[in-house]
PDB file of C-alpha atoms in Angstrom:
ATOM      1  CA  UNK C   1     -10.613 -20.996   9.984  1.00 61.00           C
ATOM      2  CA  UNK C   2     -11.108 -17.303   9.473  1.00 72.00           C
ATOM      3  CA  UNK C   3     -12.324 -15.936   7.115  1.00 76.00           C
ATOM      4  CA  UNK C   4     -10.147 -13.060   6.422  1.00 78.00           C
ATOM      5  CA  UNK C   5      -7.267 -15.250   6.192  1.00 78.00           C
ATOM      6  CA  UNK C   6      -8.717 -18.068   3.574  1.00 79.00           C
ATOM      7  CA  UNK C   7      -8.714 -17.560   0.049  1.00 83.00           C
ATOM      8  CA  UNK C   8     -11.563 -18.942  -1.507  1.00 81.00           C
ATOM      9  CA  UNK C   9     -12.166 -17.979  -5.398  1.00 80.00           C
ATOM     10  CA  UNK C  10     -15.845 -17.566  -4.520  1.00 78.00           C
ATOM     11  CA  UNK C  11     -14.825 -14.461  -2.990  1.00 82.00           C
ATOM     12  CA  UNK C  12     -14.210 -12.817  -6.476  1.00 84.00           C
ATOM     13  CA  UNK C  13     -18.005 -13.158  -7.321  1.00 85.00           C
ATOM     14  CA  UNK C  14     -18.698 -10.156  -5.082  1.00 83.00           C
ATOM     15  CA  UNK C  15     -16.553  -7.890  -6.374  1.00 89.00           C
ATOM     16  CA  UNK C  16     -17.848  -4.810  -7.990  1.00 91.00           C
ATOM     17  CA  UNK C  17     -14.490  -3.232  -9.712  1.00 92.00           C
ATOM     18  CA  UNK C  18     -11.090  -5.255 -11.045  1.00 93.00           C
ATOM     19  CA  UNK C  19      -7.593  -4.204 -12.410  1.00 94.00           C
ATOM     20  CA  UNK C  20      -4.406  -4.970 -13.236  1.00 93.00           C
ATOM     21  CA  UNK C  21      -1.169  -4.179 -10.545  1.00 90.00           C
ATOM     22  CA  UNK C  22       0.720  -3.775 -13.628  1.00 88.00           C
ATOM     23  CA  UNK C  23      -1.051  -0.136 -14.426  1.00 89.00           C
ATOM     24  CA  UNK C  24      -1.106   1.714 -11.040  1.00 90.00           C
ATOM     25  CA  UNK C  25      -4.823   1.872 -11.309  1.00 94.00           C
ATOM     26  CA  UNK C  26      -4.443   0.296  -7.630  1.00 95.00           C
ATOM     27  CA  UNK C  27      -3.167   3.663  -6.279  1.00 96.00           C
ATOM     28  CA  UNK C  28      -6.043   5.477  -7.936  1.00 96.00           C
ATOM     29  CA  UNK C  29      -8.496   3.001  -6.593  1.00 96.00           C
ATOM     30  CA  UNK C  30      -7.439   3.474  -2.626  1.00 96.00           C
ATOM     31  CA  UNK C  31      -6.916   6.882  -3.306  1.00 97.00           C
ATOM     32  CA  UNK C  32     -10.900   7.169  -4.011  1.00 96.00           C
ATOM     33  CA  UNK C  33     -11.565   4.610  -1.132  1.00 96.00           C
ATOM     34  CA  UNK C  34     -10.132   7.328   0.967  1.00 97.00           C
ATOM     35  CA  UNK C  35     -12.012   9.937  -0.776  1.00 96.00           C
ATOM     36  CA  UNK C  36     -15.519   8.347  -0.339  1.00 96.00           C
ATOM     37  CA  UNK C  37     -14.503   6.606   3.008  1.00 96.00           C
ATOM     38  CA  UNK C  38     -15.772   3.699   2.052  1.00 96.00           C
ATOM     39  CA  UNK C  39     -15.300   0.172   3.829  1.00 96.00           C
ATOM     40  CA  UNK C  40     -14.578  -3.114   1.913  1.00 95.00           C
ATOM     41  CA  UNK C  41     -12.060  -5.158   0.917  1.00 94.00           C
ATOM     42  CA  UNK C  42      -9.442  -5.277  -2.121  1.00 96.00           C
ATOM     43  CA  UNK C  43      -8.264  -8.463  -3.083  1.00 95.00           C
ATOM     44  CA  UNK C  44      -4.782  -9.282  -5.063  1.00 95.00           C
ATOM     45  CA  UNK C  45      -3.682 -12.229  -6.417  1.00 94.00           C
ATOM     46  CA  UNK C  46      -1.058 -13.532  -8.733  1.00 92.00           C
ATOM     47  CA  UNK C  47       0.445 -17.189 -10.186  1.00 89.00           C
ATOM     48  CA  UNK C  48       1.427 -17.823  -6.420  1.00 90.00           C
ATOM     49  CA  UNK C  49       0.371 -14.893  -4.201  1.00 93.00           C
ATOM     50  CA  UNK C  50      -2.823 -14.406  -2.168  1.00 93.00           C
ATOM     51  CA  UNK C  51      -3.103 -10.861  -0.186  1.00 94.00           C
ATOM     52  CA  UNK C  52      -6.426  -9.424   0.984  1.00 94.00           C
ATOM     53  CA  UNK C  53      -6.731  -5.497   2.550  1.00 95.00           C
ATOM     54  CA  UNK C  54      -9.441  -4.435   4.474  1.00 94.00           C
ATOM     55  CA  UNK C  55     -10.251  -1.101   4.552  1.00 95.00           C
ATOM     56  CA  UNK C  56     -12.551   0.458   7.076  1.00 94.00           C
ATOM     57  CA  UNK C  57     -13.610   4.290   5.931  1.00 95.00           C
ATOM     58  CA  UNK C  58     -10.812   4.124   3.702  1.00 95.00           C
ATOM     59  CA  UNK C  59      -8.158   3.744   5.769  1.00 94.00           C
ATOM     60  CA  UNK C  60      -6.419  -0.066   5.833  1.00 93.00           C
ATOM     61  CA  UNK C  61      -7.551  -2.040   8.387  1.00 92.00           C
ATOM     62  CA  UNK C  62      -6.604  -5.776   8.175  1.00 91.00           C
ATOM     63  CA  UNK C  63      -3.632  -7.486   6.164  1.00 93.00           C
ATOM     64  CA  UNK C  64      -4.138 -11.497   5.247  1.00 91.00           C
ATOM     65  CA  UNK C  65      -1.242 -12.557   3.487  1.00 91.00           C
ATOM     66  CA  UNK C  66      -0.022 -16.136   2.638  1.00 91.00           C
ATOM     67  CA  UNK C  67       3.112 -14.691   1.642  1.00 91.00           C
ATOM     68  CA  UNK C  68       5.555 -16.824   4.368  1.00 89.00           C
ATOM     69  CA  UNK C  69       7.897 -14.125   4.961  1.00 89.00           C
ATOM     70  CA  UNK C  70       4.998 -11.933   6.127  1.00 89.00           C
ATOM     71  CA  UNK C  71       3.872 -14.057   9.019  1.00 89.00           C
ATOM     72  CA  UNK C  72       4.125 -12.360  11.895  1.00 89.00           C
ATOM     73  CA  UNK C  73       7.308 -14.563  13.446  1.00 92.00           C
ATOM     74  CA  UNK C  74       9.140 -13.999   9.911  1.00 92.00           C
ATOM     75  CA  UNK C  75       8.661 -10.533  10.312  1.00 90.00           C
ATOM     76  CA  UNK C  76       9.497 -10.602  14.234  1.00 92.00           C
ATOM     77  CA  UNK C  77      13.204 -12.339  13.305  1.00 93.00           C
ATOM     78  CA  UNK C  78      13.948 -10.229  10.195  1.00 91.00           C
ATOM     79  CA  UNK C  79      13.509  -6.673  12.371  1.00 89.00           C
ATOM     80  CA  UNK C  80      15.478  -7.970  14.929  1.00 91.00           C
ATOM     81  CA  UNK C  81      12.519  -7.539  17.685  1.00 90.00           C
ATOM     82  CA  UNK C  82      13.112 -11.212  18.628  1.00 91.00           C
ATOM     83  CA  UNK C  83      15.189 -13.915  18.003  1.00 93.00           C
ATOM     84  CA  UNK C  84      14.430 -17.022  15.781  1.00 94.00           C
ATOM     85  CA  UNK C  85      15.087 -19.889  19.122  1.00 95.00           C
ATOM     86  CA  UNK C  86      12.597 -17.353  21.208  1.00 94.00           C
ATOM     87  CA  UNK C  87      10.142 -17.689  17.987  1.00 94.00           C
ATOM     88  CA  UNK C  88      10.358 -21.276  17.733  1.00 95.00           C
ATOM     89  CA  UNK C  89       9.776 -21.644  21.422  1.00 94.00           C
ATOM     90  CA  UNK C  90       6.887 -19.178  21.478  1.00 94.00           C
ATOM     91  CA  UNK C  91       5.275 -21.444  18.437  1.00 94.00           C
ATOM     92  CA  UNK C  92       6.379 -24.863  20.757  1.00 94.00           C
ATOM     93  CA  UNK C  93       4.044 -23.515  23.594  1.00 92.00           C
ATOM     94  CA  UNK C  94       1.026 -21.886  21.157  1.00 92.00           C
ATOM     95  CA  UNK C  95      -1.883 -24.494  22.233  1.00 92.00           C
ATOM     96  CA  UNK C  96      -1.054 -22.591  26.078  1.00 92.00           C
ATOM     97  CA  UNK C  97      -2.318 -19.597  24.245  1.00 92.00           C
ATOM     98  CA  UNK C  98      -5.184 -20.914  21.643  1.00 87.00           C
ATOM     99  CA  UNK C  99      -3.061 -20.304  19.125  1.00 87.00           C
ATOM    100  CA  UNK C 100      -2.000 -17.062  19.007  1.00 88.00           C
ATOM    101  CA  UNK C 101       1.721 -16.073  18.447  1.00 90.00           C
ATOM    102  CA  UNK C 102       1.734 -12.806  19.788  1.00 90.00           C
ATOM    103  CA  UNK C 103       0.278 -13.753  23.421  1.00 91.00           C
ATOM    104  CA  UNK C 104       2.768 -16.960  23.626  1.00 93.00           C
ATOM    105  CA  UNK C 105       5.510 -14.418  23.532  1.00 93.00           C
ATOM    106  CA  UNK C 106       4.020 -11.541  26.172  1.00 93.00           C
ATOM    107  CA  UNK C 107       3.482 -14.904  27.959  1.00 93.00           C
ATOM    108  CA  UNK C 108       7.006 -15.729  27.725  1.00 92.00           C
ATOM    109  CA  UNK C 109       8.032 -12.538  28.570  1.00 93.00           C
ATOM    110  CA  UNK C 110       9.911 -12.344  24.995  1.00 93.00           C
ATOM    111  CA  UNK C 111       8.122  -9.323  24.499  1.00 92.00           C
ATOM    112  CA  UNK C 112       6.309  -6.849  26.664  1.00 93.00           C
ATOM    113  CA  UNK C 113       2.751  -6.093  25.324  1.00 91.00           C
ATOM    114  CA  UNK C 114       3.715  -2.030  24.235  1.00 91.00           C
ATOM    115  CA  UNK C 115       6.287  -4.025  21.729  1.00 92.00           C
ATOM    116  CA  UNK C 116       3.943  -6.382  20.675  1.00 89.00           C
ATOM    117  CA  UNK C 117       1.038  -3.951  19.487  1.00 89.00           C
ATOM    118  CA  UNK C 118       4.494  -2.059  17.773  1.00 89.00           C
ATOM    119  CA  UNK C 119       5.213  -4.974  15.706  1.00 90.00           C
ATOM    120  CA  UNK C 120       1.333  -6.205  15.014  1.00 88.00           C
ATOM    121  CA  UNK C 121       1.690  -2.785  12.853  1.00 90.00           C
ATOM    122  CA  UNK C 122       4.320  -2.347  11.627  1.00 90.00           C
ATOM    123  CA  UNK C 123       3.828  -5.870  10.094  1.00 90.00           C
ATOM    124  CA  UNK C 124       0.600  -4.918   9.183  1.00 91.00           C
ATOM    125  CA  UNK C 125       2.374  -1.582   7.804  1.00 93.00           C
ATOM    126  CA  UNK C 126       4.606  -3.196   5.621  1.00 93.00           C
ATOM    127  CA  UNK C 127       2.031  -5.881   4.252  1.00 93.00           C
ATOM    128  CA  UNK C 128       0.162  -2.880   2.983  1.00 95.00           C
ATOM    129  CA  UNK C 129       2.923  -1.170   1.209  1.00 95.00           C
ATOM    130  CA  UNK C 130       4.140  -4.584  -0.329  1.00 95.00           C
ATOM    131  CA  UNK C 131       1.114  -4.711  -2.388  1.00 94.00           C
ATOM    132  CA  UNK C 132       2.457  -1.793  -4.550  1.00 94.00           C
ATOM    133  CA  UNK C 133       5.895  -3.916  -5.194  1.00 93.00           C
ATOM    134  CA  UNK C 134       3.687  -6.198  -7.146  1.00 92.00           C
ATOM    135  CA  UNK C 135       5.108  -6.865 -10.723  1.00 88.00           C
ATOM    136  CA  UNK C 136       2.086  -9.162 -11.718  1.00 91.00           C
ATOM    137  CA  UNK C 137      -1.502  -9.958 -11.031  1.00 93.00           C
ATOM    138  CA  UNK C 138      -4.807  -8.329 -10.328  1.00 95.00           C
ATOM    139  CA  UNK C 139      -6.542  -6.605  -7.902  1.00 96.00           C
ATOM    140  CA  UNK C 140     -10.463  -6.806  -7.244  1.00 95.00           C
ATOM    141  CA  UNK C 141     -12.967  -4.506  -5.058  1.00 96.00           C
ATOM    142  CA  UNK C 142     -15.213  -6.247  -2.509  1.00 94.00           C
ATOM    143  CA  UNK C 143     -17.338  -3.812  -1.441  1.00 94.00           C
ATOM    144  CA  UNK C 144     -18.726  -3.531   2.443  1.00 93.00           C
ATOM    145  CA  UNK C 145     -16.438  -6.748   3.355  1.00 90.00           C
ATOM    146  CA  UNK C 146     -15.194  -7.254   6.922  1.00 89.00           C
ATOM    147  CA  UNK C 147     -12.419  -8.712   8.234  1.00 87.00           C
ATOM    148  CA  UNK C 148     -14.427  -9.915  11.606  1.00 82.00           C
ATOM    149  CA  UNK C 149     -10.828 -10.176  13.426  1.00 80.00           C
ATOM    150  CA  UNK C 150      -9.234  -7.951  15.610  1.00 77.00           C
ATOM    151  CA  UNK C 151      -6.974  -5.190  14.196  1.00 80.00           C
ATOM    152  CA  UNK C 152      -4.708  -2.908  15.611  1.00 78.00           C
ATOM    153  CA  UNK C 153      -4.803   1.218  13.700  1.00 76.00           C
ATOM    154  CA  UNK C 154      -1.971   2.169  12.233  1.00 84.00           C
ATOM    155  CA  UNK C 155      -0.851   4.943  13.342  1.00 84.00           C
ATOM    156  CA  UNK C 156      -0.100   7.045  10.374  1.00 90.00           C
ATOM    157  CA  UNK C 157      -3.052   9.294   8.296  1.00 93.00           C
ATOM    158  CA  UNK C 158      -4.469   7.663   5.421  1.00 93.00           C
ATOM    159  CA  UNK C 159      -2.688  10.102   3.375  1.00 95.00           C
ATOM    160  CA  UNK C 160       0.713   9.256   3.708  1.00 96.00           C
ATOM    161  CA  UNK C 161       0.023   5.925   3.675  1.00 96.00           C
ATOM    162  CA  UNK C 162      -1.109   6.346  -0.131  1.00 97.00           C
ATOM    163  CA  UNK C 163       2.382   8.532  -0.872  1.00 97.00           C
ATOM    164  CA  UNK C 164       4.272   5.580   1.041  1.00 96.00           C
ATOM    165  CA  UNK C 165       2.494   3.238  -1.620  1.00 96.00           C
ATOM    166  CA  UNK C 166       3.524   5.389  -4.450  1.00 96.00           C
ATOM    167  CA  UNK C 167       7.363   5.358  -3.244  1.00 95.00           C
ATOM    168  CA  UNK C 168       6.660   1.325  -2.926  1.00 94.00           C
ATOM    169  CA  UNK C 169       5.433   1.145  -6.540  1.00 94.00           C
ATOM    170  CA  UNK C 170       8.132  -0.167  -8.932  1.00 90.00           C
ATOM    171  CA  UNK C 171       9.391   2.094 -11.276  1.00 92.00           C
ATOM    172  CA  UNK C 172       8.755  -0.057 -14.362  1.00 90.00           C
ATOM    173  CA  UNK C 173       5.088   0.092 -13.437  1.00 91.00           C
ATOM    174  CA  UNK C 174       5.454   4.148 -13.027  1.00 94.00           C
ATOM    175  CA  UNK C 175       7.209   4.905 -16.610  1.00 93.00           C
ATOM    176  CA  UNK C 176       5.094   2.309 -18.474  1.00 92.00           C
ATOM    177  CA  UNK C 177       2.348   4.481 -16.858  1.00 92.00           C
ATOM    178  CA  UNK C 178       3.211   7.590 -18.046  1.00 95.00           C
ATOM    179  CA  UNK C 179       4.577   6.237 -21.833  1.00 94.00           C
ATOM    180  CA  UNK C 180       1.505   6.679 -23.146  1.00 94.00           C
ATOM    181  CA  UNK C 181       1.269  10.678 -22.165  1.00 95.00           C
ATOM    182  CA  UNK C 182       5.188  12.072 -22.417  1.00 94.00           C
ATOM    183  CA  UNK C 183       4.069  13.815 -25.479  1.00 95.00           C
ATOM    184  CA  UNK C 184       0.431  15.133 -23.789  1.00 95.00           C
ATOM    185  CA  UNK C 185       0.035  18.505 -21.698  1.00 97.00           C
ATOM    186  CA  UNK C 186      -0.817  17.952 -18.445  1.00 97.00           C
ATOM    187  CA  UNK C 187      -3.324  20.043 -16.312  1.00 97.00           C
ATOM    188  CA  UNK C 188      -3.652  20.431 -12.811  1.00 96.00           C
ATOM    189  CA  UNK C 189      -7.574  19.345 -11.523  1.00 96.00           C
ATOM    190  CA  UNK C 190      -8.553  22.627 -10.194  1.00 93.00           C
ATOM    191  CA  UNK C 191     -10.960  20.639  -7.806  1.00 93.00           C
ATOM    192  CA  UNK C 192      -9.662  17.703  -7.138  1.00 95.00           C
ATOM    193  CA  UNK C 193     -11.163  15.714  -4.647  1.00 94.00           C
ATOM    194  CA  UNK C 194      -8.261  15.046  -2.328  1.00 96.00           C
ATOM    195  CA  UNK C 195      -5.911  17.922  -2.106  1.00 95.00           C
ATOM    196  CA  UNK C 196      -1.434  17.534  -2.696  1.00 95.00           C
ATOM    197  CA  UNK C 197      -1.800  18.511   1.562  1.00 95.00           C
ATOM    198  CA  UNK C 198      -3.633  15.395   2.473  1.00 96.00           C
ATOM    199  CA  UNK C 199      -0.966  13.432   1.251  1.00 97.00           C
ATOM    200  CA  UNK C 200       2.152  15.422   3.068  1.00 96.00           C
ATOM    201  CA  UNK C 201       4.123  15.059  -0.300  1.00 96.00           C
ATOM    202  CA  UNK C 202       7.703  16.046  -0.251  1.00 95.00           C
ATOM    203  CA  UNK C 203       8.808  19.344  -1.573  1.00 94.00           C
ATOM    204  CA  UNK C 204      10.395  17.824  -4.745  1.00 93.00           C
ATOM    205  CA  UNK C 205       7.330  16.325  -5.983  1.00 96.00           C
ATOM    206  CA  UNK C 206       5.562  19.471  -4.539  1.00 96.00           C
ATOM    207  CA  UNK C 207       7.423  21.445  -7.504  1.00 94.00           C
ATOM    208  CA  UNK C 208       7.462  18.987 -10.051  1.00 94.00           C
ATOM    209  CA  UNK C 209       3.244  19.269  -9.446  1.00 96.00           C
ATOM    210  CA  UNK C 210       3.783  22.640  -9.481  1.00 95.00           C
ATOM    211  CA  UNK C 211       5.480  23.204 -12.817  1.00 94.00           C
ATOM    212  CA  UNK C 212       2.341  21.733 -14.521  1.00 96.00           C
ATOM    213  CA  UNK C 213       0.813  25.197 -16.013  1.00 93.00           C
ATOM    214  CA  UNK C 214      -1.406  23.449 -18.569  1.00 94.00           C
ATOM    215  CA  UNK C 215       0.936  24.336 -21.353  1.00 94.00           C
ATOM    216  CA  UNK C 216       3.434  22.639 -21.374  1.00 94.00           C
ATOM    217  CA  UNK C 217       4.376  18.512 -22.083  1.00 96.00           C
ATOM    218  CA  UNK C 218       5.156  16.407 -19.783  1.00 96.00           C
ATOM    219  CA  UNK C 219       8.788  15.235 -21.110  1.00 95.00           C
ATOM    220  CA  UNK C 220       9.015  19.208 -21.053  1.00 95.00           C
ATOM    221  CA  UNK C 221       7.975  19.558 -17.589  1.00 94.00           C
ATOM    222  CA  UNK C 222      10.506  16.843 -16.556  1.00 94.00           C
ATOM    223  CA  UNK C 223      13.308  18.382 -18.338  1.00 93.00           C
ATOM    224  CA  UNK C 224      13.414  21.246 -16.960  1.00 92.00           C
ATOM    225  CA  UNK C 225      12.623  20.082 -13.396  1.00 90.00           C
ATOM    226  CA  UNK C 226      15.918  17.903 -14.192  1.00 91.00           C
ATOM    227  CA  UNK C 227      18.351  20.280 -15.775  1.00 88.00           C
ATOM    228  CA  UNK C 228      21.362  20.750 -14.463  1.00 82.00           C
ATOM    229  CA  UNK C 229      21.230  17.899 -12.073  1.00 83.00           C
ATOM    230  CA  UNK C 230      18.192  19.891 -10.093  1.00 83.00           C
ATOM    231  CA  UNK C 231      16.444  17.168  -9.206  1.00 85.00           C
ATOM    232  CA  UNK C 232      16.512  13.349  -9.682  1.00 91.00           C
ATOM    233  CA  UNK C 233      14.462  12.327 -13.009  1.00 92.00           C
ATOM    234  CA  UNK C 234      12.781   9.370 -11.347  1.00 94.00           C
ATOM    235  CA  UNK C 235      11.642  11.468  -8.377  1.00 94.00           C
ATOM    236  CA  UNK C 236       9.949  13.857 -11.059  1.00 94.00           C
ATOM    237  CA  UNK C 237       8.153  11.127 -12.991  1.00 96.00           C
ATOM    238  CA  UNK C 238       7.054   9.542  -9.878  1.00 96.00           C
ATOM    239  CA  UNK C 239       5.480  12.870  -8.296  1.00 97.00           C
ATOM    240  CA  UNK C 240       3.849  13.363 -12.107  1.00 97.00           C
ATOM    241  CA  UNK C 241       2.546   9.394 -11.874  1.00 97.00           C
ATOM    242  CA  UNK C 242       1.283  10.308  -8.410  1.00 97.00           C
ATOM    243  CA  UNK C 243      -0.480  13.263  -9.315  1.00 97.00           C
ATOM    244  CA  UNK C 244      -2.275  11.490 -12.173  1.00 97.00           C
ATOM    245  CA  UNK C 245      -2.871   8.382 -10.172  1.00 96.00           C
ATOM    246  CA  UNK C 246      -4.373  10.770  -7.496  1.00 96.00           C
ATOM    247  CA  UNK C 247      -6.778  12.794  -9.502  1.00 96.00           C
ATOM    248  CA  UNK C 248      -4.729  15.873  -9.106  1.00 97.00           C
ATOM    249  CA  UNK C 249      -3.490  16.301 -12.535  1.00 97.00           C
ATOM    250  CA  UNK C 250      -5.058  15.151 -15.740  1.00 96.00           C
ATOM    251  CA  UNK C 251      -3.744  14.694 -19.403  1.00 94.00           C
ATOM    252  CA  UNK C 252      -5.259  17.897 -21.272  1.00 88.00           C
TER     253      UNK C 252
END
C-alpha cells in the first residue's frame, strides 16, 4: 500500500526530464541533483524491472525495488547476516510485527537492532548502485517527490556514492559513450560545478583527468596513459567517461 513501493504508470506524467540507461546520461543527471541539491525522485524501468530512488538534497534517500533478489530477506541470506530457516521464520511470525521484516527478526533476537540498521543500508546501498548495471530501459525525473516512509542515511558522502555508480556502470555503456568523441580533444571545465575532490576519485583516474591539456585526442590521451602497461585501458576510459559524465571535462 505505499506509495513509494507501487508502480503505477501515472507516475511518469509528472516527470519533468527522461533518458535512456543505455547512454550514461543517468550519472550526469544525479551528478547535477547533487549539484543543485535538489529533492525528487528518478524512476527506471525496463521490459521487467521497476526501481524508484528518492533523493532528498541530492543525496539518495529511499530504494523501491521489485527486483526479488533485492528484498530485504534475499539480501539478508546472500551476505550471510542471517540464515534462510531464521528468514523464513521471521516472515512465519510478521503479522506479530505489522508486517515488518526487520522488527520480526530484532524480535526474534536473529539480529540485534545495530545489525539491523547495518543491513537496512547496505541493502539500500547496493539497490542504488544496481541501477548503473542496467543494460536496458529508461530513466525519468520526478521532481519534489517523497518517499513518505522511513529511511535510514547512508553513511557515505554523496560524492563517492556517484564514483561508486560510475565503477557499477557496465563497460559497454562507458565505450559506446565515448565512440562518438575518440577522435575529439577534450578540455577540462575550468569551473565546473562539482570539483574531481568531491568525488574522492582514485589516483589513476586522477591522472588520466589530468593528462587532458586541451590539445590533445582522447584515443591520444589514453595511449599514452596506457603505454607500457602503465595503467589499465578500461580504468582510463572510465575516469575520461566520468569526467565527461560529471561536467568536468568537455569535448573541445
Amino acid at each position: 500500500t505505499s506509495p513509494a513501493l507501487a508502480f503505477r504508470d501515472e507516475e511518469l506524467g509528472g516527470a519533468s526530464v527522461m533518458g535512456s540507461v543505455t547512454d550514461g546520461s543517468l550519472l550526469s543527471h544525479v551528478t547535477s541533483l547533487l549539484a543543485r541539491r535538489d529533492t525528487g525522485l528518478v524512476l527506471l524501468r525496463d521490459a521487467k524491472k521497476r526501481k524508484k530512488i528518492y533523493f532528498i538534497e541530492g543525496r539518495p534517500d529511499f530504494v523501491g525495488s521489485n527486483i526479488p533478489g533485492e528484498l530485504l530477506g534475499e539480501h539478508l541470506v546472500r551476505t550471510g547476516a542471517c540464515l534462510r530457516m531464521e528468514v523464513d521464520m521471521a516472515l512465519a511470525m510478521l503479522p506479530k510485527f505489522h508486517g515488518r521484516l526487520g522488527d520480526a527478526l530484532v524480535g526474534l533476537g536473529v539480529l540485534k537492532s545495530a545489525e539491523l540498521y547495518t543491513a537496512i543500508t547496505s541493502q539500500v546501498r547496493a539497490r542504488y548502485l544496481e541501477a548503473f548495471r542496467w543494460r536496458s530501459g529508461h530513466w525519468a525525473w520526478v521532481a519534489d517527490a517523497r518517499a513518505g516512509e522511513e529511511s535510514l542515511p547512508l553513511r557515505e558522502a554523496a560524492g563517492d556514492l556517484i564514483r561508486e555508480a560510475a565503477r557499477a556502470t557496465d563497460f559497454a555503456v562507458v565505450t559506446a559513450g565515448l565512440e562518438p568523441l575518440r577522435e575529439q580533444i577534450l578540455c577540462r571545465v575550468p569551473d565546473p560545478t562539482l570539483s574531481a575532490g568531491v568525488f574522492g576519485l582514485p589516483e589513476s583516474w586522477m591522472r588520466a583527468l589530468a593528462a587532458v591539456t586541451g590539445k590533445t585526442t582522447l584515443s591520444n590521451i589514453v595511449l599514452a596513459q596506457t603505454a607500457g602497461g602503465r595503467e589499465d585501458p578500461e580504468e582510463a576510459y572510465r575516469a575520461l567517461w566520468f569526467g565527461l559524465r560529471a561536467g568536468l571535462l568537455r569535448a573541445a
